[in-house]
Amino acid sequence: MSRWTATRIADQIHSLLHDTRLILVSNREPYIHRWDRQALLEPVSKDAAAPEIPRWDFSWALRLASRVSQLLRSGEGIRWTHAAGGLTSALDPVMQACHGTWVAWGSGNADRETVDARDRLQVPPNNPQYLLRRIWLSESQVRGFYYGFANSALWPLCHLHLERSVFKPLHWRHYQEVNEQFAEAVAQECQDAPATVWVQDYQLALCPQYLRRRLPDLSIMHFWHIPWPPWELYRVCPWRRELLEGLLGNDLLGFHLDQYCKNFLQCAERVLGASVDLKAGVVEYEGRETWVRPFPISIDADWWAGLARQRRVARRFTQLRAKSDLAFPIVGLGVDRLDYTKGIVSRFQAIERFLEKYPEYRGRFGFVQIAVPSRTQIDEYRQVKEQVESLVERINTRFGSDTHKPILYRYEHLEPAELVVYYRMADFAMVSSLHDGMNLVAKEFVASQIERKGVLICSEFAGAAEELDNALMINPYDMESVADTLKQAIEMPVEERTRRMARLQEHISEYNIYKWLAEIFAELERVRGESHVTALVPLESPRSGASALPRP
Ligand code: GDG
């Protein structure tokens, strides 16, 4: 069977959806509008900075207000960007092909200026293909719903960090309120034509149930991008019943791995007393069925390989390599949102141990860490940042000199065209997650390795480890053995590197993001009882070969 591509998905999406309209629901929006500070301030700041204006003269404020109103009228001064992130880039072409509606939080500071009276706009802004319906959240809702319950309670709980989970009734109330708001908006969007609703991730666990109350016959599915914890841990959540009931509003619920499905099914059984068929992967609760299935997410491997091959990438590659801070014979790489689940501290401890244990590599080895700022309003994230940065300093002081530093730390978000240069350049990449739903960085590194000389070192506790068995596996808690694996990666003969990388590439090129999408839609079709496919997708790893994909 030929490979799944964006075009093939686009061609089949209408029949996969049975000609219903696709309504995608996520916390993050695919297009963001922001005021361009330059356009806003330039004509004002020139005058405002003039020394002859006394400090008590507030005429600059009047000029700023008049500039804002002028820009508002003309629509100038507002810039839009495509939200960064694997999921939004993968789903955007699908939405463009099926002309559906995407419901999301309008988080840009000029988002309100660009919608119509029903909070909608056509996107992409330069080539309208589908509707974006924006939801507005107050500052206290963002604090309680997003930074609070979603990221200070659910995120640590699902990643097995019980000690970091904070359960506050106020956060929970905001979480319920925002999920109601999303459900209400989606219900409104469903009024015009028959729809299929696809909810994304852990910020919206209650949305399916709230939606089901409004529209009992609607087709609803959900993809949960992070792990689901085992029952022994999950049960500490004060709202364990409500979260499960929320998700059981779905017809189909997807996780990356079979293990997360099993954890969820066990929670439904033990917490709610629901009737669960573990083998078939189905829960029956209050007269309804929810099917629970593994769908390991992937990337658009061709897109990353294409980007890595671009001439500008090759030029930047040469430029970076010539810089003194990267002029090492061996370059390692880590790319992560700065999150405690990614195991960045353990990674640096292992690197320190490696340099201690194998002094012959001092001065010959450099490690680039791209740390993307994330959830900086939460204390836990600020603490981990401090911890990481002090370790970087310690290692650089201990093993560096005036001319070289073993760790090159970049705390910033890079454009994909810059990120790919590092993916392509690295002799090895290190994913050391303590627990991770999947980890797309591992797959992006593989896709971008066009010379096939890099080695992937992958934590056993990242979902990606189940598929990427040609990586070198590590247990990030075992510092001594991680240090030895680093040495093994560095000393791996070229033939072995190439062989392993070729196999990894074969896998992600077949199991790409489009196959992921096709499998989810085909399974929804089966669940609705309208499928021509008789076999179920088994509750096992994606390598099992059985598939519920429709024939092309
Ligand atoms: C959650 C789950 C699951 C990173 N730095 C830059 C940048 N990135 C992009 C990568 C990649 C994405 O961010 C990170 O994805 P991960 O999968 O590694 O991690 P999470 O953000 O925690 O994602 C995870 C995922 O959802 C999908 O289901 O795999 O387990 O935790 O795409 O490329 N992108 C750009 N510049 C950067 O500096 N442009």
PDB file of C-alpha atoms in Angstrom, residues 60-208:
ATOM      1  CA  TRP A  60       2.559  61.347  23.921  1.00  0.00           C
ATOM      2  CA  ALA A  61      -0.216  59.234  25.481  1.00  0.00           C
ATOM      3  CA  LEU A  62      -2.819  61.058  23.423  1.00  0.00           C
ATOM      4  CA  ARG A  63      -0.713  60.553  20.308  1.00  0.00           C
ATOM      5  CA  LEU A  64      -0.385  56.827  21.115  1.00  0.00           C
ATOM      6  CA  ALA A  65      -4.163  56.542  21.534  1.00  0.00           C
ATOM      7  CA  SER A  66      -4.773  58.294  18.239  1.00  0.00           C
ATOM      8  CA  ARG A  67      -2.183  56.075  16.519  1.00  0.00           C
ATOM      9  CA  VAL A  68      -3.915  52.949  17.876  1.00  0.00           C
ATOM     10  CA  SER A  69      -7.276  54.127  16.635  1.00  0.00           C
ATOM     11  CA  GLN A  70      -5.776  54.987  13.212  1.00  0.00           C
ATOM     12  CA  LEU A  71      -4.193  51.515  12.989  1.00  0.00           C
ATOM     13  CA  LEU A  72      -7.441  49.883  14.101  1.00  0.00           C
ATOM     14  CA  ARG A  73      -9.347  51.597  11.338  1.00  0.00           C
ATOM     15  CA  SER A  74      -6.830  50.743   8.670  1.00  0.00           C
ATOM     16  CA  GLY A  75      -6.017  47.218   9.938  1.00  0.00           C
ATOM     17  CA  GLU A  76      -2.320  48.105   9.602  1.00  0.00           C
ATOM     18  CA  GLY A  77       0.033  47.348  12.463  1.00  0.00           C
ATOM     19  CA  ILE A  78      -1.420  43.892  13.087  1.00  0.00           C
ATOM     20  CA  ARG A  79       0.714  40.922  12.125  1.00  0.00           C
ATOM     21  CA  TRP A  80      -0.377  37.302  11.983  1.00  0.00           C
ATOM     22  CA  THR A  81       1.793  34.279  12.528  1.00  0.00           C
ATOM     23  CA  HIS A  82       1.259  30.581  12.073  1.00  0.00           C
ATOM     24  CA  ALA A  83       1.437  29.086  15.557  1.00  0.00           C
ATOM     25  CA  ALA A  84       4.601  27.046  16.039  1.00  0.00           C
ATOM     26  CA  GLY A  85       4.160  23.402  16.970  1.00  0.00           C
ATOM     27  CA  GLY A  86       3.927  20.026  15.323  1.00  0.00           C
ATOM     28  CA  LEU A  87       0.227  19.525  15.822  1.00  0.00           C
ATOM     29  CA  THR A  88      -0.999  22.817  14.444  1.00  0.00           C
ATOM     30  CA  SER A  89       1.223  22.451  11.363  1.00  0.00           C
ATOM     31  CA  ALA A  90       0.006  18.895  10.734  1.00  0.00           C
ATOM     32  CA  LEU A  91      -3.680  19.632  11.183  1.00  0.00           C
ATOM     33  CA  ASP A  92      -3.739  22.902   9.276  1.00  0.00           C
ATOM     34  CA  PRO A  93      -3.476  21.236   5.811  1.00  0.00           C
ATOM     35  CA  VAL A  94      -6.254  18.830   6.782  1.00  0.00           C
ATOM     36  CA  MET A  95      -8.497  21.685   7.831  1.00  0.00           C
ATOM     37  CA  GLN A  96      -7.656  23.530   4.632  1.00  0.00           C
ATOM     38  CA  ALA A  97      -8.629  20.473   2.614  1.00  0.00           C
ATOM     39  CA  CYS A  98     -11.942  19.858   4.366  1.00  0.00           C
ATOM     40  CA  HIS A  99     -12.926  23.526   4.985  1.00  0.00           C
ATOM     41  CA  GLY A 100     -13.981  22.792   8.559  1.00  0.00           C
ATOM     42  CA  THR A 101     -13.995  24.947  11.687  1.00  0.00           C
ATOM     43  CA  TRP A 102     -11.246  25.186  14.306  1.00  0.00           C
ATOM     44  CA  VAL A 103     -12.342  26.331  17.777  1.00  0.00           C
ATOM     45  CA  ALA A 104      -9.519  27.637  19.997  1.00  0.00           C
ATOM     46  CA  TRP A 105      -8.548  30.200  22.602  1.00  0.00           C
ATOM     47  CA  GLY A 106      -7.786  33.568  21.038  1.00  0.00           C
ATOM     48  CA  SER A 107      -4.520  34.268  22.834  1.00  0.00           C
ATOM     49  CA  GLY A 108      -2.986  36.944  20.585  1.00  0.00           C
ATOM     50  CA  ASN A 109      -3.187  40.554  21.751  1.00  0.00           C
ATOM     51  CA  ALA A 110      -4.792  41.634  18.444  1.00  0.00           C
ATOM     52  CA  ASP A 111      -7.025  38.568  18.038  1.00  0.00           C
ATOM     53  CA  ARG A 112     -10.189  40.445  19.006  1.00  0.00           C
ATOM     54  CA  GLU A 113      -9.551  43.062  16.343  1.00  0.00           C
ATOM     55  CA  THR A 114      -9.630  40.510  13.530  1.00  0.00           C
ATOM     56  CA  VAL A 115     -12.856  38.527  14.183  1.00  0.00           C
ATOM     57  CA  ASP A 116     -16.426  39.201  13.065  1.00  0.00           C
ATOM     58  CA  ALA A 117     -19.453  39.616  15.337  1.00  0.00           C
ATOM     59  CA  ARG A 118     -19.562  35.824  15.902  1.00  0.00           C
ATOM     60  CA  ASP A 119     -15.872  35.712  16.917  1.00  0.00           C
ATOM     61  CA  ARG A 120     -14.905  34.023  13.678  1.00  0.00           C
ATOM     62  CA  LEU A 121     -12.458  34.713  10.874  1.00  0.00           C
ATOM     63  CA  GLN A 122     -11.358  32.922   7.754  1.00  0.00           C
ATOM     64  CA  VAL A 123      -7.846  31.445   7.784  1.00  0.00           C
ATOM     65  CA  PRO A 124      -5.122  31.232   6.559  1.00  0.00           C
ATOM     66  CA  PRO A 125      -5.453  35.026   6.543  1.00  0.00           C
ATOM     67  CA  ASN A 126      -3.711  35.282   3.162  1.00  0.00           C
ATOM     68  CA  ASN A 127      -5.650  32.414   1.534  1.00  0.00           C
ATOM     69  CA  PRO A 128      -8.924  31.734   3.368  1.00  0.00           C
ATOM     70  CA  GLN A 129      -9.889  28.041   3.469  1.00  0.00           C
ATOM     71  CA  TYR A 130     -11.534  27.375   6.826  1.00  0.00           C
ATOM     72  CA  LEU A 131     -13.102  29.098   9.830  1.00  0.00           C
ATOM     73  CA  LEU A 132     -11.322  29.853  13.063  1.00  0.00           C
ATOM     74  CA  ARG A 133     -13.706  30.462  15.959  1.00  0.00           C
ATOM     75  CA  ARG A 134     -12.005  32.153  18.878  1.00  0.00           C
ATOM     76  CA  ILE A 135     -12.847  31.761  22.562  1.00  0.00           C
ATOM     77  CA  TRP A 136     -11.985  34.579  24.956  1.00  0.00           C
ATOM     78  CA  LEU A 137     -10.521  33.874  28.372  1.00  0.00           C
ATOM     79  CA  SER A 138     -10.099  36.385  31.176  1.00  0.00           C
ATOM     80  CA  GLU A 139      -6.749  36.712  32.936  1.00  0.00           C
ATOM     81  CA  SER A 140      -8.053  34.887  35.995  1.00  0.00           C
ATOM     82  CA  GLN A 141      -9.367  32.075  33.771  1.00  0.00           C
ATOM     83  CA  VAL A 142      -5.954  31.742  32.133  1.00  0.00           C
ATOM     84  CA  ARG A 143      -4.380  31.565  35.596  1.00  0.00           C
ATOM     85  CA  GLY A 144      -6.876  29.036  36.967  1.00  0.00           C
ATOM     86  CA  PHE A 145      -7.609  26.917  33.891  1.00  0.00           C
ATOM     87  CA  TYR A 146      -4.323  26.947  31.979  1.00  0.00           C
ATOM     88  CA  TYR A 147      -1.502  27.591  34.471  1.00  0.00           C
ATOM     89  CA  GLY A 148      -3.577  26.191  37.327  1.00  0.00           C
ATOM     90  CA  PHE A 149      -5.536  22.988  36.824  1.00  0.00           C
ATOM     91  CA  ALA A 150      -4.180  21.995  33.395  1.00  0.00           C
ATOM     92  CA  ASN A 151      -0.486  22.642  34.013  1.00  0.00           C
ATOM     93  CA  SER A 152      -0.074  22.523  37.802  1.00  0.00           C
ATOM     94  CA  ALA A 153      -2.395  19.585  38.513  1.00  0.00           C
ATOM     95  CA  LEU A 154      -3.105  17.433  35.434  1.00  0.00           C
ATOM     96  CA  TRP A 155       0.257  17.770  33.681  1.00  0.00           C
ATOM     97  CA  PRO A 156       2.354  16.665  36.704  1.00  0.00           C
ATOM     98  CA  LEU A 157      -0.211  13.993  37.661  1.00  0.00           C
ATOM     99  CA  CYS A 158      -0.166  12.424  34.188  1.00  0.00           C
ATOM    100  CA  HIS A 159       3.657  12.526  34.200  1.00  0.00           C
ATOM    101  CA  LEU A 160       3.814  10.773  37.584  1.00  0.00           C
ATOM    102  CA  HIS A 161       5.095  13.833  39.493  1.00  0.00           C
ATOM    103  CA  LEU A 162       2.635  13.615  42.370  1.00  0.00           C
ATOM    104  CA  GLU A 163       4.727  15.847  44.570  1.00  0.00           C
ATOM    105  CA  ARG A 164       4.379  18.681  42.051  1.00  0.00           C
ATOM    106  CA  SER A 165       0.599  18.368  41.616  1.00  0.00           C
ATOM    107  CA  VAL A 166      -1.401  21.188  43.163  1.00  0.00           C
ATOM    108  CA  PHE A 167      -5.161  20.666  43.423  1.00  0.00           C
ATOM    109  CA  LYS A 168      -7.023  23.903  44.124  1.00  0.00           C
ATOM    110  CA  PRO A 169     -10.829  24.203  44.027  1.00  0.00           C
ATOM    111  CA  LEU A 170     -10.573  27.636  42.380  1.00  0.00           C
ATOM    112  CA  HIS A 171      -8.426  26.221  39.549  1.00  0.00           C
ATOM    113  CA  TRP A 172     -10.888  23.388  39.118  1.00  0.00           C
ATOM    114  CA  ARG A 173     -13.828  25.819  38.909  1.00  0.00           C
ATOM    115  CA  HIS A 174     -12.015  27.746  36.166  1.00  0.00           C
ATOM    116  CA  TYR A 175     -11.228  24.495  34.354  1.00  0.00           C
ATOM    117  CA  GLN A 176     -14.932  23.541  34.415  1.00  0.00           C
ATOM    118  CA  GLU A 177     -15.995  27.022  33.345  1.00  0.00           C
ATOM    119  CA  VAL A 178     -13.588  27.176  30.386  1.00  0.00           C
ATOM    120  CA  ASN A 179     -14.532  23.664  29.244  1.00  0.00           C
ATOM    121  CA  GLU A 180     -18.204  24.778  29.329  1.00  0.00           C
ATOM    122  CA  GLN A 181     -17.274  27.820  27.247  1.00  0.00           C
ATOM    123  CA  PHE A 182     -15.580  25.618  24.635  1.00  0.00           C
ATOM    124  CA  ALA A 183     -18.541  23.202  24.588  1.00  0.00           C
ATOM    125  CA  GLU A 184     -20.997  26.053  24.108  1.00  0.00           C
ATOM    126  CA  ALA A 185     -19.021  27.505  21.214  1.00  0.00           C
ATOM    127  CA  VAL A 186     -18.638  24.096  19.555  1.00  0.00           C
ATOM    128  CA  ALA A 187     -22.368  23.416  19.940  1.00  0.00           C
ATOM    129  CA  GLN A 188     -23.092  26.724  18.205  1.00  0.00           C
ATOM    130  CA  GLU A 189     -20.739  25.790  15.366  1.00  0.00           C
ATOM    131  CA  CYS A 190     -22.526  22.442  14.977  1.00  0.00           C
ATOM    132  CA  GLN A 191     -25.868  24.053  14.273  1.00  0.00           C
ATOM    133  CA  ASP A 192     -25.276  24.816  10.602  1.00  0.00           C
ATOM    134  CA  ALA A 193     -24.548  21.288   9.295  1.00  0.00           C
ATOM    135  CA  PRO A 194     -23.906  17.702  10.497  1.00  0.00           C
ATOM    136  CA  ALA A 195     -20.516  17.660  12.199  1.00  0.00           C
ATOM    137  CA  THR A 196     -17.731  15.459  13.530  1.00  0.00           C
ATOM    138  CA  VAL A 197     -15.967  16.976  16.524  1.00  0.00           C
ATOM    139  CA  TRP A 198     -12.325  16.279  17.339  1.00  0.00           C
ATOM    140  CA  VAL A 199     -11.095  17.549  20.711  1.00  0.00           C
ATOM    141  CA  GLN A 200      -7.367  17.802  21.504  1.00  0.00           C
ATOM    142  CA  ASP A 201      -5.500  17.170  24.734  1.00  0.00           C
ATOM    143  CA  TYR A 202      -5.605  17.499  28.479  1.00  0.00           C
ATOM    144  CA  GLN A 203      -6.851  21.069  28.716  1.00  0.00           C
ATOM    145  CA  LEU A 204     -10.276  19.960  27.476  1.00  0.00           C
ATOM    146  CA  ALA A 205     -11.121  16.741  29.328  1.00  0.00           C
ATOM    147  CA  LEU A 206     -14.625  17.887  30.287  1.00  0.00           C
ATOM    148  CA  CYS A 207     -15.582  19.335  26.926  1.00  0.00           C
ATOM    149  CA  PRO A 208     -16.842  16.027  25.401  1.00  0.00           C
TER     150      PRO A 208
END
